[in-house]
Amino acid sequence: MSDILVKIRDLHFSRGDRKIFDGLSMDIPRRGITAIMGPSGSGKTTLLKLIGGQLTPDQGSIEVDGLNVHQLSTRKLFELRQRMGMLFQSGALLTDLSVFENVAYPLREHTKLNDAMIRHLVLLKLNAVGLRGAAQMMPSELSGGMSRRVALARAIALDPMMIMYDEPFTGQDPISMGVLVSLISELNKALNICSIVVSHDVPDTLSISDTVHFISAGKVVESGSPEALRESQSKWTHQFIHGDADGPVPFHYPADPIMEDLCR
Amino acid sequence: MTSRKIEILVGLFVAAAIAAFFMLAMQVSNMSSYGGGENYELSARFDNIGGLKVRSPVSAGGVTIGRVTGIQYNSESYEAVVVMAIETKYDKFPVDTAASIFTSGLLGEQFVGFEPGAEEEFLKQGDVIDLTQSALVLEQIIGQFLYSKADEEE
Amino acid sequence: MFSGLIDRVAHLGAATIHSFRRLGRGSVFLLEVIASCASLFTRPRLLIKQLYSVGVQTLIIIVVAGLFVGMVMALQSYYALIDFGAEDSVGVMVALSLMRELGPVVTALLFAGRAGSALTAEIGLMKATEQLSGMEMMAVNPMQRIVAPRFMAGVISMPLLATIFSAVGVIGAYLVAVELLGLDSGPFWSQPQNKVDLYLDLYNGIIKSVVFGVVATWIAVFEGYDCIPTSEGLGQATTRTVVHSSLAILFLDFVLTALMFTK
C-alpha cells in the first residue's frame, strides 16, 4: 500500500471559457491533514468535487487509493464514495430528517445493521462531535457550527479512509471556529486517516495541517509544511499568508488605465 | 406527522378515488347496462339505417333489451346489416318479429324497436330478422310532403 | 441598424438552440427517472410519503374546485337548456364535460399550481443547499431517492385526483339541479347512464389524466433538478414549471381529444 492516497496528475478543467485548472498536479498522503489553500474563486471546492467524481476533468487524471476516479463504473464509483467522507460548506443535512436520522442515513443505506446497532453507532458518532444531546433536533433548529458538526458525524459514520472538508471555517464565530479546528485535528489523530481541508482561513488552517498546498491560477504555487511556508521567500505566498492588499495578486481587477476610462 | 398517520391518509386517498371511480362507473355511465349478463346475437337488414350507431339501444315495448354491436354494408344486396346483442333473458321473440328504426322524440337518438310477431318458433343466436322497416329520414318526409302539396294544388 | 437586426437574429437563434438543448436534457432526464423508478419496489415507504405530500395534500383544493365547477356547470347548462325544454339533460351534459375534459384538465392545472410548483421548489432548494451533492457523496443516488418517488407519486396521484374531481363535480351538479332548481332526479341519473360510455368517456378521461400526470410531474421535477441554485433561479424555475406544464396540458388535451373522440 503506497503512502499516497490521492494522486492528481496534469489536471485541466474549465467552466465555460474560464480555465479553472491548468495542469495541476498534487500528491496527498494517506495519513495526516493536508490543506489546500488559495484565494476565493481559485477552484478549491471544484477540486474536491473532481476528487469525489461529481465533476469530470477535461484532461488529466485523479487516482484515489489506486483507482482512477473518472474511469470507474457508476457502481464502482459509489463503492469508492462509501470510503470517502465529505463535509459541505453548508453541512448539506437532509432537512426533512432529524439529526439522529441524518447520521443514521448512510448506515441505513449501505449496511444491513439492525436498529439497535445503528442507534449505538449514531450515538457514538454524535458523542464524538459533542452533539449527542441534540439527537432529536431538526436541522432547521441548529446553528451553522452545529450543522457542520452533525455533518461531520455523518461523514465519519461509515468509517471512511478520507474526509474532505469544504471551507469548514467560513462564517463561524470564534468559539465554534475553535471547536471545529480542534475537532478536525483530534478526529484525524483518533481515526488516523487522510483529511483534506480546503480553506482560505490562514492562521487556523496552518495551525492544524501537516502539509499545505497553495493554488492559484489553476496551478500549485507552493507546497510544504506550514513552518516552511511561513518562512517562504515567494512574494505570492507572503501576500497570501499576511493578507496584504497589494502584491502579486493586484488590488485592481485588470482594466484600462483610469485616465482613458474617465476621458472616454 | 408519524408515518402511521401518513399511511392511513394515503390509504384513505386511494379508497376515495376507488369509490369515486365506482360512483362514476355505476351511477353515471352505462356500465350497469353492460350488465355482465349473457347475450345472444341477431342481425337485421335495412335499406336505410339513418343515424343509427354502434351502441344504440334495442328496445321492445319501450324497454331496452340490448344494444347494436355492429353495422356493415352489404355491397351485393345493397343493404345495411345491423348486428345486435340481445340479453338472454329476453329470448322469446317469435321468428316473424319485425325490427324498425325509430327516433326518440323529434330530433332525438335513433334506436331499433322490436314488434313481436305471432309464430310459435323463437329467434335464436345468429338468426336474421326479415321483416324490417327503415329509418324515417326527416328530409325525405318533408320533401315528399312538399311534393304532394304541390300535386294537390295543380 | 443592420447590426441591430443581426444581433436580434443571433439572439433568436441562441434562444432556439437553448430551448432544444433543454428539451434534450429533459428527455434524457425523463429516461433516467423512469429507469430509477424500479428501485421504488424495494423502498415503497418513500413512495407512500410522497403520495401523501403530492396527492393527499392536493386533495382539498381538488374537492372544493370540483364541487364548485360541477355546481356552476349545472346552473349554466340549466339556463341554456331550458329554452329548448331539454333541462332534463343537465345531468348528462355535466357528466360528459367533467369526465371527458374538465376533470382531467382542471385537475392537472390545479396540480401544476399546487403540487408541481412545490416539487420544483423542494428539489431546487435541495440542490441549492447541496443536499443532492451531499447524497451523491454518500454514495446515494438522488435520482432514486429524491426524484423517482416524487415522479411516481405524481403519475399515480393525477388519475386518482381527476376521478375524485369528476365524481365530486357530478355530486355538486346534482345538488344544484335537483335540490336547488327542483329538477327530477330520475332523468338526472338515467340520461347519463344511457349516454355516458364506460370505455369511451370514463376510461379515456383516466388515460388523459395519466398522460397529464407524467408530463406535469416530469416538468416539475426536471425544473427543480436543473435549476440555477440561487434564489432568483429557483423563483424562475418555479414559474416555468407552472407556465410550461399548463401550456403542455392544454396542448396535449387537444391532441388527445382529437385522437380519442373522432368517431
XYZ file of C-alpha atoms in Angstrom:
681
model
C 0.000 0.000 0.000
C 1.575 3.247 -1.070
C 1.713 6.267 1.162
C -0.040 8.398 -1.407
C -3.842 8.206 -1.212
C -4.817 10.816 -3.808
C -2.672 11.308 -6.869
C -3.571 14.192 -9.179
C -1.729 14.461 -12.483
C -1.830 17.268 -15.046
C -5.420 18.213 -14.254
C -7.232 20.517 -16.686
C -10.737 21.740 -16.046
C -12.702 24.699 -17.318
C -16.171 26.115 -16.774
C -17.349 27.714 -19.980
C -14.468 29.882 -21.173
C -12.895 30.181 -17.750
C -9.975 27.875 -17.098
C -10.045 26.727 -13.505
C -7.238 24.144 -13.512
C -4.393 24.327 -15.940
C -2.068 21.399 -15.417
C -2.437 20.888 -11.681
C -0.505 18.017 -10.085
C -0.570 17.083 -6.428
C 0.001 14.146 -4.087
C -1.983 13.767 -0.890
C -0.611 11.348 1.724
C -2.646 8.571 3.308
C -2.302 9.912 6.845
C -2.419 13.388 8.271
C -4.092 16.676 7.419
C -3.428 18.210 4.024
C -4.572 21.769 3.486
C -5.350 23.189 0.075
C -5.389 26.951 0.188
C -5.912 29.687 -2.284
C -7.888 32.852 -2.859
C -11.667 32.754 -3.445
C -12.515 31.540 -6.912
C -9.331 29.528 -7.328
C -11.348 26.326 -7.666
C -10.708 24.696 -4.313
C -14.263 23.382 -3.966
C -14.185 22.283 -7.606
C -11.078 20.245 -6.819
C -12.926 18.380 -4.071
C -15.822 17.673 -6.446
C -13.351 16.359 -9.010
C -11.787 14.069 -6.414
C -15.244 12.856 -5.407
C -16.126 12.142 -9.039
C -19.005 14.632 -9.173
C -17.259 16.531 -11.950
C -15.197 15.162 -14.827
C -11.917 16.833 -15.815
C -11.206 17.917 -19.373
C -7.803 16.296 -19.233
C -5.554 14.625 -16.682
C -6.279 12.021 -14.068
C -7.150 11.663 -10.415
C -6.389 8.432 -8.603
C -7.832 7.687 -5.202
C -6.429 4.623 -3.450
C -5.070 3.404 -6.780
C -8.389 3.764 -8.638
C -8.807 6.264 -11.451
C -11.943 8.052 -10.279
C -13.221 9.058 -13.705
C -12.860 5.676 -15.359
C -14.871 3.774 -12.769
C -18.341 2.451 -13.499
C -21.113 4.130 -11.538
C -21.312 1.158 -9.195
C -17.571 1.152 -8.503
C -17.602 4.921 -8.040
C -20.380 4.600 -5.484
C -18.384 1.909 -3.680
C -15.382 4.241 -3.607
C -17.512 7.095 -2.306
C -18.610 4.973 0.633
C -14.990 5.155 1.737
C -14.857 8.931 1.319
C -16.470 11.396 3.664
C -17.226 14.922 2.592
C -18.214 17.872 4.695
C -20.010 20.504 2.666
C -19.828 24.187 3.445
C -23.489 24.342 4.404
C -23.477 20.939 6.065
C -25.908 19.629 3.438
C -28.040 17.898 6.069
C -31.279 16.395 4.809
C -33.770 18.905 6.135
C -36.682 16.505 6.488
C -34.803 14.161 8.823
C -33.787 14.680 12.434
C -30.136 14.934 13.494
C -30.198 11.299 14.549
C -31.693 10.138 11.251
C -29.216 12.220 9.279
C -26.281 10.466 10.893
C -28.056 7.133 10.595
C -28.785 7.710 6.904
C -25.543 6.339 5.386
C -25.686 3.394 7.779
C -29.240 2.548 6.785
C -28.408 2.946 3.110
C -25.201 0.961 2.978
C -25.280 -1.538 5.830
C -27.726 -4.160 7.000
C -27.220 -3.401 10.693
C -30.232 -3.739 12.955
C -31.823 -0.740 14.664
C -30.087 -1.272 17.990
C -26.654 -1.355 16.348
C -27.401 1.729 14.304
C -28.557 3.524 17.442
C -25.310 2.702 19.190
C -23.156 3.787 16.278
C -25.066 7.032 15.727
C -24.889 7.996 19.383
C -21.147 7.265 19.435
C -20.541 9.396 16.337
C -22.690 12.205 17.715
C -20.847 11.972 21.004
C -17.555 12.363 19.163
C -18.694 15.739 17.843
C -20.306 16.680 21.171
C -23.901 16.720 19.952
C -25.393 13.561 21.434
C -27.813 15.793 23.324
C -29.130 17.267 20.061
C -30.021 13.922 18.514
C -33.758 14.601 18.302
C -33.471 18.158 16.955
C -34.258 19.049 13.340
C -31.578 20.609 11.100
C -33.516 23.904 10.956
C -33.074 24.287 14.727
C -29.275 24.053 14.569
C -26.750 26.860 14.291
C -24.295 26.849 11.392
C -21.493 25.427 13.503
C -23.706 22.701 14.927
C -24.897 21.726 11.434
C -21.306 21.262 10.355
C -20.581 19.123 13.372
C -23.606 16.945 12.644
C -22.468 16.702 9.039
C -19.057 15.670 10.315
C -20.619 12.943 12.434
C -22.455 11.781 9.325
C -19.264 11.885 7.241
C -17.480 9.546 9.678
C -20.492 7.243 10.094
C -19.109 4.655 7.668
C -15.522 4.961 8.983
C -14.084 6.378 5.749
C -10.449 6.353 4.721
C -10.535 10.077 3.983
C -12.590 13.128 4.831
C -12.783 16.205 2.634
C -13.636 19.460 4.344
C -15.023 22.206 2.130
C -14.347 25.587 3.769
C -15.117 24.337 7.274
C -14.304 27.642 8.998
C -16.187 30.097 6.805
C -18.700 32.272 8.616
C -18.191 30.860 12.104
C -17.970 32.765 15.347
C -14.639 32.396 17.209
C -15.952 29.744 19.587
C -17.483 27.393 17.031
C -14.424 28.013 14.863
C -12.202 26.856 17.722
C -14.465 23.823 18.239
C -14.242 22.859 14.572
C -10.475 23.377 14.421
C -9.832 21.118 17.378
C -12.443 18.587 16.164
C -10.769 18.216 12.785
C -7.354 17.836 14.318
C -8.444 15.414 17.028
C -10.619 13.297 14.776
C -7.737 12.936 12.397
C -5.466 11.818 15.198
C -8.036 9.412 16.610
C -9.055 7.840 13.311
C -5.584 8.098 11.731
C -6.972 8.824 8.287
C -6.439 11.320 5.491
C -8.064 14.721 5.938
C -8.162 17.236 3.122
C -9.054 20.740 4.265
C -9.937 23.351 1.693
C -9.840 26.809 3.173
C -8.685 30.361 2.849
C -8.511 30.933 6.552
C -4.745 31.143 7.051
C -3.875 31.034 10.772
C -6.258 28.257 11.828
C -5.605 26.055 8.843
C -1.862 26.372 9.147
C -2.062 25.552 12.842
C -3.538 22.084 12.308
C -2.229 20.885 8.955
C 0.777 18.719 8.226
C 1.166 19.669 4.565
C -0.090 22.763 2.754
C -0.603 23.348 -0.988
C -1.169 26.857 -2.236
C -3.040 27.004 -5.524
C -3.602 29.982 -7.749
C -4.454 30.430 -11.412
C -5.027 26.695 -11.835
C -1.633 25.538 -10.633
C 0.117 24.686 -7.389
C 2.161 27.731 -6.418
C 3.993 26.305 -3.475
C 3.807 23.255 -1.197
C 5.394 22.310 2.067
C 4.969 22.180 5.798
C 3.327 25.189 7.496
C 6.633 26.202 9.073
C 8.463 26.155 5.749
C 5.734 28.199 4.079
C 5.758 30.829 6.801
C 9.435 31.351 6.006
C 8.856 31.213 2.254
C 10.621 33.732 0.051
C 7.828 33.619 -2.560
C 6.122 37.002 -2.809
C 2.796 35.359 -3.602
C 2.904 33.132 -0.522
C 3.918 36.075 1.597
C 0.991 38.120 0.369
C -1.487 35.331 0.962
C -0.275 34.454 4.445
C -0.150 38.043 5.614
C -3.170 39.224 3.716
C -1.506 42.215 2.039
C -3.862 44.247 -0.095
C -1.476 44.622 -2.996
C 1.228 42.346 -4.315
C 1.459 39.668 -6.994
C -2.325 39.443 -6.749
C -3.126 43.040 -7.679
C -5.621 45.235 -5.858
C -7.105 46.323 -9.170
C -9.072 43.985 -11.357
C -7.451 44.167 -14.814
C -8.675 47.328 -16.597
C -7.556 50.073 -18.924
C -5.668 52.923 -17.256
C -8.119 55.086 -15.351
C -7.428 58.287 -17.300
C -8.506 56.560 -20.518
C -11.744 55.434 -18.909
C -12.552 58.836 -17.429
C -11.787 60.788 -20.577
C -13.817 58.471 -22.782
C -46.531 13.619 11.301
C -45.862 9.978 12.059
C -45.505 7.517 9.213
C -48.509 5.615 10.594
C -50.732 8.649 10.084
C -49.320 9.253 6.609
C -50.010 5.677 5.604
C -53.592 5.917 6.856
C -54.214 9.164 4.983
C -52.723 7.807 1.755
C -54.916 4.731 2.175
C -57.991 6.914 2.582
C -56.986 8.903 -0.508
C -56.737 5.781 -2.652
C -60.015 4.449 -1.215
C -61.755 7.751 -2.018
C -60.511 7.557 -5.591
C -61.760 3.982 -5.957
C -65.126 5.000 -4.517
C -65.283 7.919 -6.954
C -64.476 5.581 -9.828
C -67.234 3.191 -8.862
C -69.706 6.008 -8.469
C -68.888 7.260 -11.970
C -68.954 3.754 -13.412
C -72.182 2.541 -11.791
C -74.228 5.670 -11.300
C -73.217 7.908 -14.174
C -72.029 5.727 -17.049
C -73.616 2.837 -18.884
C -71.640 0.182 -17.088
C -74.830 -1.009 -15.385
C -76.307 -1.707 -18.808
C -73.346 -3.889 -19.763
C -74.875 -5.955 -17.043
C -72.245 -8.625 -17.375
C -75.127 -10.891 -18.382
C -75.350 -13.296 -21.283
C -76.233 -12.061 -24.742
C -77.285 -13.663 -27.979
C -76.781 -12.140 -31.390
C -79.382 -11.284 -34.001
C -78.978 -9.385 -37.208
C -81.349 -7.448 -39.430
C -81.138 -5.914 -42.899
C -82.333 -2.407 -43.572
C -82.460 -0.288 -46.722
C -81.501 2.771 -44.716
C -80.453 2.983 -41.116
C -80.477 6.773 -40.852
C -78.450 7.904 -37.853
C -78.228 4.544 -36.079
C -74.847 3.956 -34.436
C -72.957 1.156 -32.751
C -74.098 1.028 -29.081
C -77.541 2.448 -29.926
C -80.228 0.754 -27.827
C -82.537 -2.020 -28.992
C -85.934 -1.920 -27.340
C -89.196 -3.760 -27.265
C -92.270 -2.044 -25.924
C -90.043 0.816 -24.750
C -87.794 -1.392 -22.622
C -84.121 -1.610 -23.570
C -83.345 -5.266 -24.241
C -79.967 -4.989 -25.954
C -77.591 -2.886 -27.993
C -76.364 -2.561 -31.548
C -72.895 -4.112 -31.706
C -72.020 -3.783 -35.369
C -73.092 -2.072 -38.572
C -71.871 -3.174 -42.012
C -72.886 -2.512 -45.573
C -73.584 -5.492 -47.793
C -72.494 -4.332 -51.229
C -74.184 -7.293 -53.002
C -77.706 -6.772 -51.718
C -77.167 -3.015 -51.259
C -78.425 -3.198 -47.705
C -77.158 -2.192 -44.292
C -76.652 -5.139 -41.920
C -77.160 -4.330 -38.252
C -75.882 -6.805 -35.655
C -77.474 -6.644 -32.203
C -76.669 -8.247 -28.873
C -79.875 -9.097 -27.021
C -79.897 -10.114 -23.378
C -80.508 -13.832 -23.000
C -83.407 -13.347 -20.577
C -85.379 -11.859 -23.495
C -85.203 -14.941 -25.695
C -88.881 -15.411 -26.533
C -89.166 -13.341 -29.713
C -91.130 -15.139 -32.459
C -89.351 -15.577 -35.818
C -91.735 -13.157 -37.510
C -90.753 -10.310 -35.196
C -90.359 -7.018 -37.051
C -87.455 -4.638 -36.473
C -87.860 -0.940 -37.189
C -85.660 2.045 -36.723
C -87.334 4.740 -34.647
C -86.348 8.134 -33.414
C -86.855 9.087 -29.797
C -88.596 12.426 -29.913
C -88.489 14.681 -32.930
C -84.723 15.126 -33.121
C -83.526 12.534 -30.609
C -81.354 9.481 -30.914
C -82.290 6.587 -33.126
C -82.897 3.096 -31.856
C -84.052 -0.301 -33.080
C -87.542 -1.270 -31.964
C -88.867 -4.875 -31.965
C -92.513 -5.682 -32.575
C -93.154 -9.321 -31.719
C -94.996 -11.487 -34.247
C -97.238 -14.494 -33.713
C -95.204 -17.585 -34.718
C -94.614 -20.462 -32.319
C -90.908 -20.624 -33.084
C -88.473 -18.228 -31.399
C -85.442 -16.377 -32.729
C -82.093 -17.987 -31.824
C -78.460 -16.955 -31.779
C -77.328 -15.851 -35.253
C -80.807 -15.565 -36.773
C -81.652 -12.858 -39.277
C -84.783 -10.750 -38.942
C -86.506 -10.439 -42.310
C -89.291 -8.033 -41.530
C -87.679 -4.662 -41.252
C -88.657 -1.069 -41.670
C -86.024 1.533 -42.445
C -85.395 4.731 -40.632
C -87.551 7.702 -41.420
C -85.303 10.380 -42.787
C -86.753 13.762 -41.945
C -85.571 15.430 -45.147
C -87.278 12.765 -47.256
C -90.550 13.133 -45.370
C -90.535 16.899 -45.723
C -89.646 16.534 -49.391
C -92.494 14.074 -50.003
C -94.882 16.309 -48.114
C -93.979 19.322 -50.233
C -94.342 17.347 -53.489
C -97.758 16.026 -52.511
C -98.882 19.547 -51.604
C -97.691 20.762 -54.975
C -99.593 17.931 -56.678
C -102.801 18.825 -54.842
C -102.608 22.450 -55.866
C -102.259 21.674 -59.550
C -29.124 49.415 -37.821
C -28.192 46.278 -39.683
C -26.034 45.164 -36.810
C -29.060 45.542 -34.542
C -31.047 43.271 -36.815
C -28.236 40.738 -36.959
C -27.977 40.840 -33.193
C -31.641 40.105 -32.908
C -31.451 37.172 -35.318
C -28.429 35.848 -33.469
C -30.312 36.205 -30.194
C -33.291 34.336 -31.589
C -31.026 31.571 -32.849
C -29.299 31.253 -29.498
C -32.657 31.089 -27.712
C -33.870 28.371 -30.083
C -30.715 26.309 -29.606
C -31.032 26.793 -25.864
C -34.583 25.516 -25.778
C -33.737 22.474 -27.893
C -30.850 21.758 -25.574
C -33.160 21.931 -22.574
C -35.633 19.632 -24.295
C -32.825 17.174 -24.972
C -31.593 17.326 -21.391
C -35.156 16.952 -20.159
C -35.731 13.851 -22.287
C -32.550 12.178 -21.057
C -33.614 13.131 -17.539
C -37.043 11.516 -18.060
C -35.411 8.263 -19.191
C -33.130 8.306 -16.156
C -36.097 8.906 -13.860
C -38.070 6.050 -15.396
C -35.042 3.775 -15.062
C -34.679 4.825 -11.425
C -38.328 4.063 -10.642
C -37.555 0.344 -10.465
C -35.719 0.954 -7.199
C -39.023 2.017 -5.609
C -40.133 -1.587 -5.308
C -37.536 -2.099 -2.605
C -38.444 1.151 -0.841
C -42.233 1.599 -1.007
C -42.079 3.806 2.086
C -40.520 6.640 0.074
C -43.393 6.469 -2.391
C -46.066 6.476 0.334
C -44.534 9.582 1.861
C -44.599 11.377 -1.467
C -48.133 10.195 -2.236
C -49.040 11.997 0.944
C -47.387 15.303 0.099
C -48.207 15.228 -3.625
C -51.630 13.567 -3.577
C -53.313 13.890 -0.203
C -52.282 17.497 0.304
C -53.700 18.430 -3.106
C -56.985 16.688 -2.351
C -58.695 19.594 -0.557
C -58.303 22.038 -3.428
C -59.418 19.360 -5.905
C -62.572 18.536 -3.933
C -63.537 22.188 -3.433
C -62.815 23.091 -7.054
C -64.665 20.009 -8.338
C -67.726 20.790 -6.247
C -67.946 24.358 -7.489
C -67.189 23.537 -11.120
C -69.992 20.953 -11.040
C -72.396 23.417 -9.441
C -71.615 26.192 -11.911
C -71.870 23.796 -14.850
C -75.309 22.691 -13.643
C -76.537 26.280 -13.354
C -75.193 27.351 -16.726
C -76.408 24.327 -18.645
C -79.787 24.573 -16.938
C -80.324 28.116 -18.220
C -79.074 27.204 -21.676
C -81.125 24.014 -21.970
C -84.420 25.216 -20.509
C -85.066 27.299 -23.651
C -85.279 24.035 -25.599
C -87.226 22.259 -22.914
C -84.215 19.983 -22.524
C -83.369 20.754 -18.908
C -83.530 17.036 -18.153
C -80.210 16.749 -19.952
C -78.334 18.769 -17.335
C -77.022 15.579 -15.755
C -75.647 14.093 -18.942
C -74.149 17.378 -20.058
C -72.311 17.935 -16.793
C -71.199 14.313 -16.530
C -69.842 14.219 -20.068
C -67.998 17.528 -19.782
C -66.483 16.550 -16.455
C -65.365 13.072 -17.405
C -64.040 13.923 -20.835
C -62.490 17.348 -20.345
C -62.865 19.300 -17.142
C -61.955 16.523 -14.736
C -58.565 15.687 -16.248
C -57.698 19.210 -17.419
C -58.720 21.304 -14.422
C -57.203 18.729 -12.067
C -53.934 18.842 -14.000
C -53.857 22.650 -13.997
C -54.541 22.802 -10.261
C -51.974 20.065 -9.721
C -49.332 22.030 -11.632
C -50.036 25.082 -9.498
C -50.257 23.306 -6.154
C -48.041 20.227 -6.267
C -45.843 20.913 -9.306
C -44.527 24.225 -8.063
C -43.919 22.736 -4.613
C -41.947 19.868 -6.151
C -39.773 22.263 -8.140
C -39.130 24.446 -5.121
C -38.351 21.483 -2.897
C -35.896 19.810 -5.267
C -34.374 23.151 -6.255
C -33.799 24.076 -2.625
C -32.234 20.682 -2.016
C -29.875 21.433 -4.857
C -29.120 24.940 -3.566
C -28.338 23.660 -0.077
C -26.051 20.949 -1.518
C -28.312 18.172 -0.232
C -28.285 16.491 -3.633
C -24.488 16.703 -3.871
C -24.298 15.517 -0.301
C -26.319 12.419 -1.160
C -24.140 11.702 -4.152
C -21.061 11.897 -1.977
C -22.709 9.497 0.464
C -22.930 7.120 -2.495
C -26.700 7.518 -2.624
C -28.259 8.217 -5.990
C -30.593 11.221 -5.641
C -32.419 10.150 -8.787
C -33.569 7.025 -6.952
C -34.156 8.514 -3.524
C -35.448 12.004 -4.323
C -36.677 12.285 -7.902
C -38.151 8.852 -8.660
C -40.554 8.681 -5.677
C -41.836 12.193 -6.397
C -42.298 11.430 -10.085
C -44.136 8.173 -9.407
C -46.317 9.821 -6.784
C -47.340 12.486 -9.298
C -48.135 9.950 -12.005
C -50.229 7.849 -9.612
C -51.963 10.764 -7.900
C -53.156 12.541 -11.030
C -55.743 9.993 -12.250
C -56.923 9.432 -8.662
C -57.412 13.168 -8.186
C -59.133 13.560 -11.570
C -61.567 10.735 -10.788
C -62.399 12.310 -7.447
C -62.795 15.694 -9.148
C -65.316 14.316 -11.656
C -67.302 12.418 -9.035
C -67.479 15.410 -6.706
C -68.433 17.603 -9.664
C -71.352 15.336 -10.534
C -72.480 15.462 -6.910
C -72.251 19.261 -6.990
C -74.335 19.333 -10.160
C -76.880 17.035 -8.512
C -77.156 19.384 -5.527
C -77.814 22.392 -7.753
C -80.005 20.742 -10.379
C -82.140 18.526 -8.166
C -82.052 20.099 -4.703
C -81.896 23.764 -5.736
C -83.577 24.039 -9.153
C -86.038 21.258 -8.462
C -85.366 19.027 -11.494
C -86.447 15.429 -11.251
C -83.651 13.187 -10.082
C -84.781 10.354 -12.392
C -83.568 11.740 -15.741
C -80.595 13.363 -13.992
C -79.168 9.891 -13.413
C -80.815 7.857 -16.172
C -79.711 10.053 -19.072
C -76.014 9.763 -18.258
C -76.482 6.038 -17.742
C -77.697 5.826 -21.327
C -75.286 8.221 -22.952
C -72.022 8.132 -20.999
C -69.882 5.244 -22.114
C -67.686 3.453 -19.623
C -64.836 2.928 -22.086
C -65.096 5.915 -24.372
C -65.703 8.516 -21.680
C -64.564 7.315 -18.268
C -61.516 5.300 -19.342
C -60.346 7.847 -21.899
C -60.618 10.559 -19.261
C -58.417 8.496 -16.979
C -55.892 7.856 -19.768
C -55.764 11.598 -20.352
C -55.044 12.308 -16.712
C -52.270 9.686 -16.617
C -50.614 11.444 -19.570
C -51.039 14.808 -17.838
C -49.606 13.320 -14.661
C -46.465 12.151 -16.460
C -45.946 15.469 -18.224
C -46.743 17.813 -15.324
C -44.626 15.891 -12.821
C -41.785 15.463 -15.294
C -41.639 19.202 -15.910
C -41.801 19.926 -12.177
C -39.006 17.574 -11.099
C -36.835 18.464 -14.087
C -37.115 22.210 -13.458
C -36.163 21.647 -9.838
C -33.245 19.363 -10.636
C -31.978 21.555 -13.451
C -32.480 24.960 -11.823
C -29.768 27.505 -11.182
C -29.274 27.087 -7.435
C -29.833 30.683 -6.406
C -32.970 32.305 -5.021
C -33.560 34.017 -8.365
C -33.002 30.856 -10.395
C -35.321 28.955 -8.099
C -38.067 31.539 -8.499
C -37.763 31.399 -12.271
C -37.801 27.611 -12.258
C -40.989 27.546 -10.176
C -42.690 29.986 -12.525
C -41.556 27.980 -15.541
C -42.994 24.814 -14.011
C -46.464 26.315 -13.718
C -46.416 28.026 -17.125
C -44.871 25.182 -19.102
C -46.967 22.455 -17.542
C -50.181 24.419 -18.026
C -49.394 25.009 -21.700
C -48.304 21.405 -22.199
C -51.515 20.152 -20.565
C -53.772 22.284 -22.753
C -51.889 21.354 -25.922
C -51.879 17.646 -25.094
C -55.563 17.827 -24.224
C -56.273 18.986 -27.756
C -54.132 16.235 -29.278
C -55.622 13.506 -27.084
C -59.185 14.692 -27.655
C -58.589 14.653 -31.394
C -57.220 11.110 -31.152
C -59.877 9.728 -28.825
C -63.175 11.299 -29.772
C -63.014 11.478 -33.549
C -65.635 8.826 -34.210
